[in-house]
mmCIF file of C-alpha atoms in Angstrom:
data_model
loop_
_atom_site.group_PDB
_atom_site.id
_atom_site.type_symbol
_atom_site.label_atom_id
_atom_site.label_comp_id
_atom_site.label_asym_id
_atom_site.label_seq_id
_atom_site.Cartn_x
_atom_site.Cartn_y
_atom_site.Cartn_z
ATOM 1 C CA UNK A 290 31.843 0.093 28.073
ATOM 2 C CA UNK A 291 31.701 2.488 25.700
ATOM 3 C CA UNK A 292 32.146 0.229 22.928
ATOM 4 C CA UNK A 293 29.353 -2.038 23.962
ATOM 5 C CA UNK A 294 26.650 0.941 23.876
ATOM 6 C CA UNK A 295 27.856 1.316 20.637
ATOM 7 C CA UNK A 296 27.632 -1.765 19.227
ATOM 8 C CA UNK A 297 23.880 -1.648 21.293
ATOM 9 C CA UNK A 298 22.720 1.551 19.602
ATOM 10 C CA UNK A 299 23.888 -0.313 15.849
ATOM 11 C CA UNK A 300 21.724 -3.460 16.893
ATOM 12 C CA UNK A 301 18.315 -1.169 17.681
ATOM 13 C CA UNK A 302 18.976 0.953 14.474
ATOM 14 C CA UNK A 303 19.263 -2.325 12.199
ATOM 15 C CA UNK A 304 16.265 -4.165 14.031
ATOM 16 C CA UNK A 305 14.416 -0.913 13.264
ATOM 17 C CA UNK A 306 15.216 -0.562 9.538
ATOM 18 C CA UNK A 307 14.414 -4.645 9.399
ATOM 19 C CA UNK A 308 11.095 -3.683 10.588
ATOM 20 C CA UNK A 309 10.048 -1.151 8.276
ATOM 21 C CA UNK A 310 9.405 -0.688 4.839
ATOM 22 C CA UNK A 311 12.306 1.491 3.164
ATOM 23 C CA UNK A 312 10.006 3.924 1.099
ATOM 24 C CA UNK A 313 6.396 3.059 2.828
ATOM 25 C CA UNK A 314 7.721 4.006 6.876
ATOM 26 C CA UNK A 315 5.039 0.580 6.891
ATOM 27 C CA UNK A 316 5.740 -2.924 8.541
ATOM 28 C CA UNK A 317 8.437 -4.593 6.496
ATOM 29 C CA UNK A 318 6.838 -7.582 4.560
ATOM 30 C CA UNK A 319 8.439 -10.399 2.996
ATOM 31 C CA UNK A 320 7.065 -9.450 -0.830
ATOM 32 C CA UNK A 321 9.724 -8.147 -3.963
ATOM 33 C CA UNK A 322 6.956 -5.381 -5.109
ATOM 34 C CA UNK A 323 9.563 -4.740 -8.241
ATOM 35 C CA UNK A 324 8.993 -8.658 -9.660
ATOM 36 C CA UNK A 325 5.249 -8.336 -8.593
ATOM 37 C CA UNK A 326 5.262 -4.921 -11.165
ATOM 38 C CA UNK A 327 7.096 -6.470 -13.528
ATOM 39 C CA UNK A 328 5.289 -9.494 -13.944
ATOM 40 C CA UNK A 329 2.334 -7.335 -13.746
ATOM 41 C CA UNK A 330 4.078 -4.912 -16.938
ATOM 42 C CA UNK A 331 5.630 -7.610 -19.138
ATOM 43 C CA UNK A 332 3.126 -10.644 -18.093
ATOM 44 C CA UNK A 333 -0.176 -9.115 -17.803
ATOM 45 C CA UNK A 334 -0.445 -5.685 -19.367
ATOM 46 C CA UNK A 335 2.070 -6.116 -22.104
ATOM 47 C CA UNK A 336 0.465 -9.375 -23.779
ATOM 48 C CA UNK A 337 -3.004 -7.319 -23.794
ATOM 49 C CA UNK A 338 -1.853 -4.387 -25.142
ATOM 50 C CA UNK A 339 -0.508 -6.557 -27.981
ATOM 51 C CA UNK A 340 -3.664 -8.917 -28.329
ATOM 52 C CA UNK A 341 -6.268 -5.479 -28.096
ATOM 53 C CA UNK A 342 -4.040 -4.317 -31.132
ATOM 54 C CA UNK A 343 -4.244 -7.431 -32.847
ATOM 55 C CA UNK A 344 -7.993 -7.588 -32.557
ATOM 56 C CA UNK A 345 -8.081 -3.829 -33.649
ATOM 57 C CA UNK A 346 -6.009 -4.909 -36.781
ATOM 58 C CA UNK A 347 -8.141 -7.935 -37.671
ATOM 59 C CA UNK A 348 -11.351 -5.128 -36.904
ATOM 60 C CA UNK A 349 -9.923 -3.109 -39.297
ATOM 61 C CA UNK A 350 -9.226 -5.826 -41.901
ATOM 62 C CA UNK A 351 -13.074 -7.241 -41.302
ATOM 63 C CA UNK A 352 -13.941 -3.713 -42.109
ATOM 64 C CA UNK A 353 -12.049 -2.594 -45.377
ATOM 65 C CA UNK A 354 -13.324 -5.819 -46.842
ATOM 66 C CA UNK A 355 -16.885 -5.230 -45.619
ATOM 67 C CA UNK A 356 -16.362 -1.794 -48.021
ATOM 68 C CA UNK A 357 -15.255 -3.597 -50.850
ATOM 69 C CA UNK A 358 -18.180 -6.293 -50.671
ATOM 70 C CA UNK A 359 -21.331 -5.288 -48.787
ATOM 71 C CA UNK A 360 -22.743 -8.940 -48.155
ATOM 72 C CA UNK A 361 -24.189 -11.072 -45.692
ATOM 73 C CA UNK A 362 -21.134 -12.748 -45.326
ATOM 74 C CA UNK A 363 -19.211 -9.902 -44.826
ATOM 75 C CA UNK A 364 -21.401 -8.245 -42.472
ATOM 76 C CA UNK A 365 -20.847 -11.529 -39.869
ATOM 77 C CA UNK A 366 -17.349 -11.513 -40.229
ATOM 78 C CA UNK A 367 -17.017 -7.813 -39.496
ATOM 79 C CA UNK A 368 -19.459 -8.226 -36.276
ATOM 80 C CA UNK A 369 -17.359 -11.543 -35.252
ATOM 81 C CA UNK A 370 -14.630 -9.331 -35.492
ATOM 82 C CA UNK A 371 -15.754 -6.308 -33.467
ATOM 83 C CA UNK A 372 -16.923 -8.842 -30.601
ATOM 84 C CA UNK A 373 -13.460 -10.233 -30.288
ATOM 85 C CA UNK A 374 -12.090 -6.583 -29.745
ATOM 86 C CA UNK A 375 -14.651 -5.336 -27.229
ATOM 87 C CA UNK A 376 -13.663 -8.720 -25.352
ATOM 88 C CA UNK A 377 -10.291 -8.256 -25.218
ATOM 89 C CA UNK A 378 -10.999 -4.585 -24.234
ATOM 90 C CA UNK A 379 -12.234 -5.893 -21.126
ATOM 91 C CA UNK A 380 -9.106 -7.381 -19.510
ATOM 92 C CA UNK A 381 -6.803 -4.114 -21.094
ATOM 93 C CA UNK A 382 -9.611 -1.871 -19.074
ATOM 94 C CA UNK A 383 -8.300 -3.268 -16.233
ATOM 95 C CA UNK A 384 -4.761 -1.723 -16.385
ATOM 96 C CA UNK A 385 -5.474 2.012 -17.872
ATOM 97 C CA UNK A 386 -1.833 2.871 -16.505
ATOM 98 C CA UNK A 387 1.115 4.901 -18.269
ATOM 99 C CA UNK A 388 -0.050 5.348 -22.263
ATOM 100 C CA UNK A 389 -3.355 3.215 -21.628
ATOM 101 C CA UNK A 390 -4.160 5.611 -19.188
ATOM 102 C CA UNK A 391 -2.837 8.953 -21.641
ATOM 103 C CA UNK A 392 -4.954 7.985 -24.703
ATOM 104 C CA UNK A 393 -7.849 7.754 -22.163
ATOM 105 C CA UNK A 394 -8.837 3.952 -22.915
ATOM 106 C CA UNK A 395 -12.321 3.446 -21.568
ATOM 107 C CA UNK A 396 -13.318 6.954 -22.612
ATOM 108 C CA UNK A 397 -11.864 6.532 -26.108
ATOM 109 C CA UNK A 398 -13.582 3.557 -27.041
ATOM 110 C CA UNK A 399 -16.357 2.298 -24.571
ATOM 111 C CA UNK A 400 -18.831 5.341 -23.550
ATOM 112 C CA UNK A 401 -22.417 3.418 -23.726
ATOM 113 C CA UNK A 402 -25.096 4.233 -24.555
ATOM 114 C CA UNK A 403 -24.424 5.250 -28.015
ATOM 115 C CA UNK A 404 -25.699 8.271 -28.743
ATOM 116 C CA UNK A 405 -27.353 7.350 -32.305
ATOM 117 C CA UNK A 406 -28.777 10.522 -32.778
ATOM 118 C CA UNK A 407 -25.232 12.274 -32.700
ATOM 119 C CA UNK A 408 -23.757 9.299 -34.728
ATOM 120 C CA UNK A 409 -26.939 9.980 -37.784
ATOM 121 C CA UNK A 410 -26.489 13.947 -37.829
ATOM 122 C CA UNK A 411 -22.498 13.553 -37.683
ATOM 123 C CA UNK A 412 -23.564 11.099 -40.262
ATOM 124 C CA UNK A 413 -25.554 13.301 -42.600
ATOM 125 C CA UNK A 414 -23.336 16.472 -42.303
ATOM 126 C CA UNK A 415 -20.089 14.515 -42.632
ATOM 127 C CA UNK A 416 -19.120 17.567 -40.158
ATOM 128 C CA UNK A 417 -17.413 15.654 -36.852
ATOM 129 C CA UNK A 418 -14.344 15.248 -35.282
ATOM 130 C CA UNK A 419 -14.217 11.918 -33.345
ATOM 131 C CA UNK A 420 -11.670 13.570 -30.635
ATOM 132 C CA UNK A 421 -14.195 16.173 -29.805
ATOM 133 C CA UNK A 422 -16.234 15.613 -26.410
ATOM 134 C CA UNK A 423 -19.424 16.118 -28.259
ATOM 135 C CA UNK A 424 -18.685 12.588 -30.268
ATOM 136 C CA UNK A 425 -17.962 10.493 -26.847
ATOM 137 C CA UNK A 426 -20.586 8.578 -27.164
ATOM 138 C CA UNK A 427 -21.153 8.779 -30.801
ATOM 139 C CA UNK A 428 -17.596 6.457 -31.201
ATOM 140 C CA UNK A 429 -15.731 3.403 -30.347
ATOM 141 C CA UNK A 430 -17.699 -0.044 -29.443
ATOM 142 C CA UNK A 431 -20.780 1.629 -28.991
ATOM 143 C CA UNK A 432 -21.268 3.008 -32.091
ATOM 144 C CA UNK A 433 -20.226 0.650 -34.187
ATOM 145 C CA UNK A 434 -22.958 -1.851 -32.161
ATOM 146 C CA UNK A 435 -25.523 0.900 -33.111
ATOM 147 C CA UNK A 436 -23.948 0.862 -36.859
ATOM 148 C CA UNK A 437 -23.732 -3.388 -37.610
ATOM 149 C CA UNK A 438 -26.666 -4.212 -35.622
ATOM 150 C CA UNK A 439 -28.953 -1.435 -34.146
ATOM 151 C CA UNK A 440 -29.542 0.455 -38.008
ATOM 152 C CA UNK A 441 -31.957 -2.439 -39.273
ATOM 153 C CA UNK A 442 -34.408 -4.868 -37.833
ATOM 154 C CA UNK A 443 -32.761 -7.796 -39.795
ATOM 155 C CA UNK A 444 -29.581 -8.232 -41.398
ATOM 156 C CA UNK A 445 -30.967 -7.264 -44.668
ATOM 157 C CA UNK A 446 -31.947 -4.024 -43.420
ATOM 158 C CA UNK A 447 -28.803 -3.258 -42.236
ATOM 159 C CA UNK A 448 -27.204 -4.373 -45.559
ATOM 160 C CA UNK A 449 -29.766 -2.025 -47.332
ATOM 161 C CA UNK A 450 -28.584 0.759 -44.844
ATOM 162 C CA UNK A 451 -24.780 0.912 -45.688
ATOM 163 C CA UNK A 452 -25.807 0.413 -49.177
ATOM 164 C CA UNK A 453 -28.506 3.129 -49.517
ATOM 165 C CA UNK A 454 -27.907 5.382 -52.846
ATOM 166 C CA UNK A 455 -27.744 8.333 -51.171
ATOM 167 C CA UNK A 456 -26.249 8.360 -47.832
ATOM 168 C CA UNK A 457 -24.312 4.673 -47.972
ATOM 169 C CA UNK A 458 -20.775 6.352 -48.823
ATOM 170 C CA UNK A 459 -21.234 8.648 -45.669
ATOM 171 C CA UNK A 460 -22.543 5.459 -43.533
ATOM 172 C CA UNK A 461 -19.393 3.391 -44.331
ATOM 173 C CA UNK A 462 -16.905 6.327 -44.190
ATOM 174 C CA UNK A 463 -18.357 6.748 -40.381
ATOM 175 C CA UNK A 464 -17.805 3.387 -40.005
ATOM 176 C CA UNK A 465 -14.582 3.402 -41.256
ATOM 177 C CA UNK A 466 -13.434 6.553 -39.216
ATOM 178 C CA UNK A 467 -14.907 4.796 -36.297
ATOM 179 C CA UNK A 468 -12.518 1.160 -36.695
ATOM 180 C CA UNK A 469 -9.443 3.993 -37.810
ATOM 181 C CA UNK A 470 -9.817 5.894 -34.355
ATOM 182 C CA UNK A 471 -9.591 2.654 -32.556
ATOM 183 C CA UNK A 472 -6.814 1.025 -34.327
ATOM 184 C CA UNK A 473 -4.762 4.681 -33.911
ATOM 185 C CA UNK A 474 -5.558 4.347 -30.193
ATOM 186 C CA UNK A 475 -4.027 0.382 -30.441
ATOM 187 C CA UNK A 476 -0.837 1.482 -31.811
ATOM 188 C CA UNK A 477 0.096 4.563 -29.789
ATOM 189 C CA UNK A 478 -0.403 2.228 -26.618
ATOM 190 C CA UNK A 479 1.724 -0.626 -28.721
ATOM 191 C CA UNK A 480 4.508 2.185 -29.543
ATOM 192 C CA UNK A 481 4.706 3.973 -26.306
ATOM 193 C CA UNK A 482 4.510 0.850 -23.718
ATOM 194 C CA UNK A 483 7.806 0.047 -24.199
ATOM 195 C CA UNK A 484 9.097 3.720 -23.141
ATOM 196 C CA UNK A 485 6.909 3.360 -20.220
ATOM 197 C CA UNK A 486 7.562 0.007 -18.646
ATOM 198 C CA UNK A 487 11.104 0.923 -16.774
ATOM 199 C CA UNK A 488 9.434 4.149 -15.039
ATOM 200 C CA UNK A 489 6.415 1.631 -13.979
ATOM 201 C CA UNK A 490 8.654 -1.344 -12.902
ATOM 202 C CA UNK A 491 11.014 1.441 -11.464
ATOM 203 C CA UNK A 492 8.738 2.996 -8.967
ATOM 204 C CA UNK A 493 7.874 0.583 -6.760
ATOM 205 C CA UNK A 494 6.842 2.123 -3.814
ATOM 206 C CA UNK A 495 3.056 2.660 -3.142
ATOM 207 C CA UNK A 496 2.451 6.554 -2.999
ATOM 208 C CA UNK A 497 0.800 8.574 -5.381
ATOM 209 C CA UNK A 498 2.084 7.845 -8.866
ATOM 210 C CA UNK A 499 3.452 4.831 -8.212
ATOM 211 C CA UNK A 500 3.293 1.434 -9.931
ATOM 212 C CA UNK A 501 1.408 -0.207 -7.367
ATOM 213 C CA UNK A 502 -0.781 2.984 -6.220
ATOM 214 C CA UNK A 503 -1.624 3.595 -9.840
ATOM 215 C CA UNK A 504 -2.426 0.156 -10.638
ATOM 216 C CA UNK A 505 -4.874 -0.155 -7.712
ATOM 217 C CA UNK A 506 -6.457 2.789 -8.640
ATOM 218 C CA UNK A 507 -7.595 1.656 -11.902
ATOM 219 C CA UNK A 508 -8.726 -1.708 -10.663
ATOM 220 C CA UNK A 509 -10.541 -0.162 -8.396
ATOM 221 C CA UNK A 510 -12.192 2.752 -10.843
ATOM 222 C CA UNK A 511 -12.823 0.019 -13.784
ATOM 223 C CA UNK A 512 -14.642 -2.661 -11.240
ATOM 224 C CA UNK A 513 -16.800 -0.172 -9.394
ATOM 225 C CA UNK A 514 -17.631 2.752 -11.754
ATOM 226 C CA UNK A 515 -17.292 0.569 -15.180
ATOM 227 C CA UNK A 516 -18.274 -2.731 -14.031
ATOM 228 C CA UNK A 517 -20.882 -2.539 -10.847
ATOM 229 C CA UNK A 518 -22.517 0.499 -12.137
ATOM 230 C CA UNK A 519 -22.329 1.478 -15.575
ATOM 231 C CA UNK A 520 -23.005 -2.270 -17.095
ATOM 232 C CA UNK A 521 -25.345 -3.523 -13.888
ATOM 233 C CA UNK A 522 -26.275 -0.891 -11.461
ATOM 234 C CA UNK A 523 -27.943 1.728 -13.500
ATOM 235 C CA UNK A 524 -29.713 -0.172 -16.014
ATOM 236 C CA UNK A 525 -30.741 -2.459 -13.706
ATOM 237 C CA UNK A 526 -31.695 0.235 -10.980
ATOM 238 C CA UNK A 527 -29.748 -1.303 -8.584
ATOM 239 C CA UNK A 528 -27.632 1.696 -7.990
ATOM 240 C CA UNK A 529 -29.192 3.992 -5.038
ATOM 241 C CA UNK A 530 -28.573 6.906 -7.576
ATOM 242 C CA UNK A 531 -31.072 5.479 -10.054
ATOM 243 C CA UNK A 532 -33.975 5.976 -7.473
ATOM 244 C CA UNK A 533 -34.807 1.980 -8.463
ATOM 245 C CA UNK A 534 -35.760 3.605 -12.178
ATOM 246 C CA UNK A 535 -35.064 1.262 -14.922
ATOM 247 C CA UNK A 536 -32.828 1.841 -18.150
ATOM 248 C CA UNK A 537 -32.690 -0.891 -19.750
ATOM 249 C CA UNK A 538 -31.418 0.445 -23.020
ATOM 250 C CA UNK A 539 -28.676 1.868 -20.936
ATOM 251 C CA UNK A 540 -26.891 -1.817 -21.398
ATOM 252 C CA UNK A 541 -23.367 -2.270 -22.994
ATOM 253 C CA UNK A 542 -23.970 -3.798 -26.353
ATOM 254 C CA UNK A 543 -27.274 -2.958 -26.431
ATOM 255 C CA UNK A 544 -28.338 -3.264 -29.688
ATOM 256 C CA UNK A 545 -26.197 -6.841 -30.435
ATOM 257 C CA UNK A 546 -27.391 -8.204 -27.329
ATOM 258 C CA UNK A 547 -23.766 -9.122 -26.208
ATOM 259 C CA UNK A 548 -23.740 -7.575 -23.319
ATOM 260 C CA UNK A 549 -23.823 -10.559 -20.283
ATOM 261 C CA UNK A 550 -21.108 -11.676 -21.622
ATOM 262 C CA UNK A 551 -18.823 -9.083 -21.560
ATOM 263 C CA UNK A 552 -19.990 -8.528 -18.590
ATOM 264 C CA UNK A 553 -18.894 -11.965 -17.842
ATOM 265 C CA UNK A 554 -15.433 -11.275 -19.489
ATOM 266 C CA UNK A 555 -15.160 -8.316 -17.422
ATOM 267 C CA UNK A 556 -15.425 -9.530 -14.320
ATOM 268 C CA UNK A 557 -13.002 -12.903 -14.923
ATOM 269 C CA UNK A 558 -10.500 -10.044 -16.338
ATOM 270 C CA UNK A 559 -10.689 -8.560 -12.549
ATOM 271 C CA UNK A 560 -10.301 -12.171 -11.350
ATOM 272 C CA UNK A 561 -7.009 -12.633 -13.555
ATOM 273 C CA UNK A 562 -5.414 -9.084 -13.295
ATOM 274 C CA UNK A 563 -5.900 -9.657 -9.021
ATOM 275 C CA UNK A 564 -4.110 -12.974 -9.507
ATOM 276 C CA UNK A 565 -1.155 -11.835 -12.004
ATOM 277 C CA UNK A 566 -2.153 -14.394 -14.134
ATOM 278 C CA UNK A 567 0.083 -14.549 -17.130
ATOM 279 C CA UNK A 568 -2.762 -13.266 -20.245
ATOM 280 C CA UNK A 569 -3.577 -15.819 -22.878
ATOM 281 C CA UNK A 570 -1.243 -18.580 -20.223
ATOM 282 C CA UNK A 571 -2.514 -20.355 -17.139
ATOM 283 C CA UNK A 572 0.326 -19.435 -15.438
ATOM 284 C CA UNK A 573 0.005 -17.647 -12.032
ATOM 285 C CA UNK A 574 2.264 -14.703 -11.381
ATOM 286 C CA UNK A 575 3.123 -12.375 -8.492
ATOM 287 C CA UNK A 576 -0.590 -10.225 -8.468
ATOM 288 C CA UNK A 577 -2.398 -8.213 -6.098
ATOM 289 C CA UNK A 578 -3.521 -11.452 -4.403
ATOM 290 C CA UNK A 579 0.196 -12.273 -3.436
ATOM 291 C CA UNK A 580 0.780 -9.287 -1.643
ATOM 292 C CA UNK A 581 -1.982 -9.571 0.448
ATOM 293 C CA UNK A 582 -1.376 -12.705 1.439
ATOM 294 C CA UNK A 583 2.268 -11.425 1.999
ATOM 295 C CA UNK A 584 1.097 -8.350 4.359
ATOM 296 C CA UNK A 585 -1.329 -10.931 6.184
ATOM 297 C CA UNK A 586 -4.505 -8.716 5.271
ATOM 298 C CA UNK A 587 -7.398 -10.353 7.055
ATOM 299 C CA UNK A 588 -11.490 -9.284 6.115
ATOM 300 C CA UNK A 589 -13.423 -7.775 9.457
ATOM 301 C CA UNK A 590 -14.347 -11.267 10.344
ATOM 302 C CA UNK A 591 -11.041 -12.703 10.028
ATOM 303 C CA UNK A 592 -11.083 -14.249 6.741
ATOM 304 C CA UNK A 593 -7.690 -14.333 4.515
ATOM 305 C CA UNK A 594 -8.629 -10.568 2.789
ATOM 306 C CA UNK A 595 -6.996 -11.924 -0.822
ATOM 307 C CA UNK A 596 -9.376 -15.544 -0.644
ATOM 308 C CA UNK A 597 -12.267 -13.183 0.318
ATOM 309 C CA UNK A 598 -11.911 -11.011 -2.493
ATOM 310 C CA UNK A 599 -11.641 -13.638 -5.325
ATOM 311 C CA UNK A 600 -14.982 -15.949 -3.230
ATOM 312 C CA UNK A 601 -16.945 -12.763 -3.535
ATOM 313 C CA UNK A 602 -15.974 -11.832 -7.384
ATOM 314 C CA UNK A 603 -16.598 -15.938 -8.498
ATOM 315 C CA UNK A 604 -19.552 -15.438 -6.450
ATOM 316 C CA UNK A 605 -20.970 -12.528 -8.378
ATOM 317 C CA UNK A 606 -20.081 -14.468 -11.610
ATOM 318 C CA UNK A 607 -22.125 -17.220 -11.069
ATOM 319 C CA UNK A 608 -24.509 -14.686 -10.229
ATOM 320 C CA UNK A 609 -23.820 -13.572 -14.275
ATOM 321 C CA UNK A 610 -23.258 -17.262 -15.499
ATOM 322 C CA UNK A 611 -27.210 -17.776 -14.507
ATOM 323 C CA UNK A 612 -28.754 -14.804 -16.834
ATOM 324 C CA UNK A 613 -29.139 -16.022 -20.153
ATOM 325 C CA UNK A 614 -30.886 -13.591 -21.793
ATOM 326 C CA UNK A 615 -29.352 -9.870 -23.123
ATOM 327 C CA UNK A 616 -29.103 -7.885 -19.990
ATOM 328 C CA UNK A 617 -31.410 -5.217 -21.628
ATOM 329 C CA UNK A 618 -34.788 -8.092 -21.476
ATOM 330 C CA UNK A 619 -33.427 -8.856 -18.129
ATOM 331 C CA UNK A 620 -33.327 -5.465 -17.085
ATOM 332 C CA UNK A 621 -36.486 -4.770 -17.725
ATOM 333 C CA UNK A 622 -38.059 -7.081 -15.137
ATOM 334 C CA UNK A 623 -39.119 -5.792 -11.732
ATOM 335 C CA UNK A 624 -37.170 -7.930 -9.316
ATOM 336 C CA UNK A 625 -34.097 -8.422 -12.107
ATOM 337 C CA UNK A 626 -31.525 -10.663 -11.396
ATOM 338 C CA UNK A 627 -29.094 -8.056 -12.653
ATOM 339 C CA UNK A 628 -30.072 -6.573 -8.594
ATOM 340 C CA UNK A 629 -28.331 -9.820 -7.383
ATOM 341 C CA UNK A 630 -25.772 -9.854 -9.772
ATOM 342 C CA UNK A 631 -25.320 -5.624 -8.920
ATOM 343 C CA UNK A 632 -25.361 -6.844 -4.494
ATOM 344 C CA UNK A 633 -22.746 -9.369 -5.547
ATOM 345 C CA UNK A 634 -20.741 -6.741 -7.128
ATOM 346 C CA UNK A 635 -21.088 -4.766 -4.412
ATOM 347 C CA UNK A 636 -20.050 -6.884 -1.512
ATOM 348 C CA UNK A 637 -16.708 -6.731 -3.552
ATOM 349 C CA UNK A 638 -15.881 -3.014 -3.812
ATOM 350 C CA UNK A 639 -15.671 -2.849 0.773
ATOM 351 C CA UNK A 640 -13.073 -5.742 0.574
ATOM 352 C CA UNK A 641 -10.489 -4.311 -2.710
ATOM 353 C CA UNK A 642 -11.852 -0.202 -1.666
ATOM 354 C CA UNK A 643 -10.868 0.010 1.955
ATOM 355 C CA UNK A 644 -9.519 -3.343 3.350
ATOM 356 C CA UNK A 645 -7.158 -3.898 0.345
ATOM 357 C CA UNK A 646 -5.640 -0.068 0.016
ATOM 358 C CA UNK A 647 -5.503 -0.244 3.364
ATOM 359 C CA UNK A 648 -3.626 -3.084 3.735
ATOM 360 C CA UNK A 649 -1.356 -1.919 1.070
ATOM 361 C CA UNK A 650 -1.273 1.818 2.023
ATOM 362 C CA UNK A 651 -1.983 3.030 -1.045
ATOM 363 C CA UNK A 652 -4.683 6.100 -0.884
ATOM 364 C CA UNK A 653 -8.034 6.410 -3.239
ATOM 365 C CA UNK A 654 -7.488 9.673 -5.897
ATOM 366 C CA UNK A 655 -10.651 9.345 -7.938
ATOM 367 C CA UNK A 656 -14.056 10.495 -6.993
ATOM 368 C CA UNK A 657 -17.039 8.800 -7.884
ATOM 369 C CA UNK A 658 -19.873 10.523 -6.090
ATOM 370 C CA UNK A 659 -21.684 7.306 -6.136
ATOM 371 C CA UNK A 660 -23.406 7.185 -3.096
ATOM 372 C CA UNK A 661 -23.142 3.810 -2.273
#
């Protein structure tokens, strides 16, 4: 008799421990949350750390030759280049974890607007340093739109302005200073990545500071603070903290007019980090998406949570896919599309915010103060 309660109390413990998550205390789940992270590491963020610093390198070629031979010619190779970078950018934003996250990615390279007033005095004194947080916006994409498109009403204008007697050396020394910073930022992710990658495939619960709790995080902050409101919602006045006031020149890429579609990039980035899509491959992974499906999340109304969230994003970029014009003309309309596109945007962040790090128990740690 004795034997038997034993052999009872063993049964409840196992069924107990089958039943729950080892490091969570949550509902066991049928989902390896070590392959998802390192598909995620060597799949997804590994191939776009390499491709951003590839871009960065060809930016940097484009740029040394644009020094040597101030033409036409080399002008649109140099802006052909710098619009391949800030599109890569977009997907990399997406996964500001371990030395993405310590150079400070978005903040390094992608403050908008440019601040052209900064950029012309740091210009004329030839007294700056980039790292400083007076130069945030006076670096990175944003000034170097301002510097090969915004510094001349046609292209022979801003030909004239990089080769002006007196001030050209300084102009294309800024430039140059400005492609430098970005490329230093390219290889310090490059170099330290490797380093990183067994702590972030190692740490596979979902707490604080874990793979999974710090990749949600950043989707999270890049889609609604970088994405719904700083590209859409306040230029467009779509955001309740705008008061409906319009800032048009507010856009990303404001002055080359690029910005719907990295916008559009942007958003089919969030699309293909969700699904663990293999970058550069159309090869579907273990992503976000998987383990949803895995812990059976379900939307208020009973809708697969993971088939919700991906409806509502290809929703919002077809939304995008109808603006044709620079955001900044579109912006400027009363009535803008940009306020659908910004609704549509909005009707995600509810479904990956709450229902998703719900689901997956992983807790919010950045403040927005949006108000929304």
């Amino acid at each position: 008799m004795r034997n038997l309660r034993f052999s009872f109390f063993i049964l409840i413990v196992s069924v107990f421990f089958a039943a729950c998550d080892n490091e969570s205390g949550s509902e066991k789940v049928d989902f390896d949350r070590q392959a998802f992270l390192v598909n995620m590491a060597d799949n997804v963020i590994q191939p776009s750390i390499e491709n951003f610093a590839l871009e960065a390198e060809g930016l940097s070629v484009a740029t040394n030759s644009f020094n040597e031979n101030i033409s036409l010619e080399s002008l649109e190779v140099l802006r052909a280049e710098l619009k391949e970078a800030w599109l890569v950018y977009q997907h990399l934003a997406f996964v500001q974890v371990g030395p993405v996250a310590n150079v400070n990615l978005r903040d390094r390279v992608n403050i908008f607007p440019a601040k052209a007033d900064v950029i012309e005095e740091n210009i004329n004194t030839q007294d700056y340093v980039l790292g400083s947080a007076s130069n945030v916006a006076a670096k990175g994409f944003p000034a170097l739109d301002y510097l090969l498109f915004g510094t001349g009403e046609t292209n022979e204008d801003v030909i004239a302005y990089f080769g002006n007697p007196d001030l050209g050396n300084n102009r294309l020394q800024y430039l140059t200073d400005l492609v430098e910073d970005i490329q230093t930022v390219s290889n310090i992710i490059s170099q330290d990545w490797p380093d990183y990658r067994s702590t972030f495939v190692g740490n596979t619960g979902t707490d604080v500071g874990s793979g999974t709790s710090l990749l949600v995080n950043e989707y999270n902050f890049q889609f609604d603070i970088r994405i719904k409101n700083a590209k859409i919602g306040f230029p467009a006045g779509g955001n309740p903290r705008t008061g409906g006031v319009l800032s048009p020149q507010d856009v990303e890429a404001f002055y080359s007019g690029w910005s719907g579609e990295l916008a559009e990039k942007a958003v089919l980035s969030s699309i293909q980090v969700f699904k663990g899509e293999h970058f550069n491959a159309n090869e579907d992974g273990l992503g976000l998406d998987d383990y949803l499906l895995a812990l059976n999340a379900k939307t208020r109304d009973d809708q697969d949570l993971s088939v919700a969230i991906i409806n509502q994003k290809t929703l919002a970029l077809e939304e995008m896919e109808k603006i044709s014009n620079p955001y900044s003309e579109v912006a400027s309309a009363e009535g803008s599309q940009l306020v659908e596109v910004y609704n549509a945007l909005q009707a995600v962040i509810p479904l990956i915010k709450v229902d998703m790090t719900s689901a997956m128990s992983v807790s919010i740690t950045f403040q927005d103060n949006d108000g929304d």
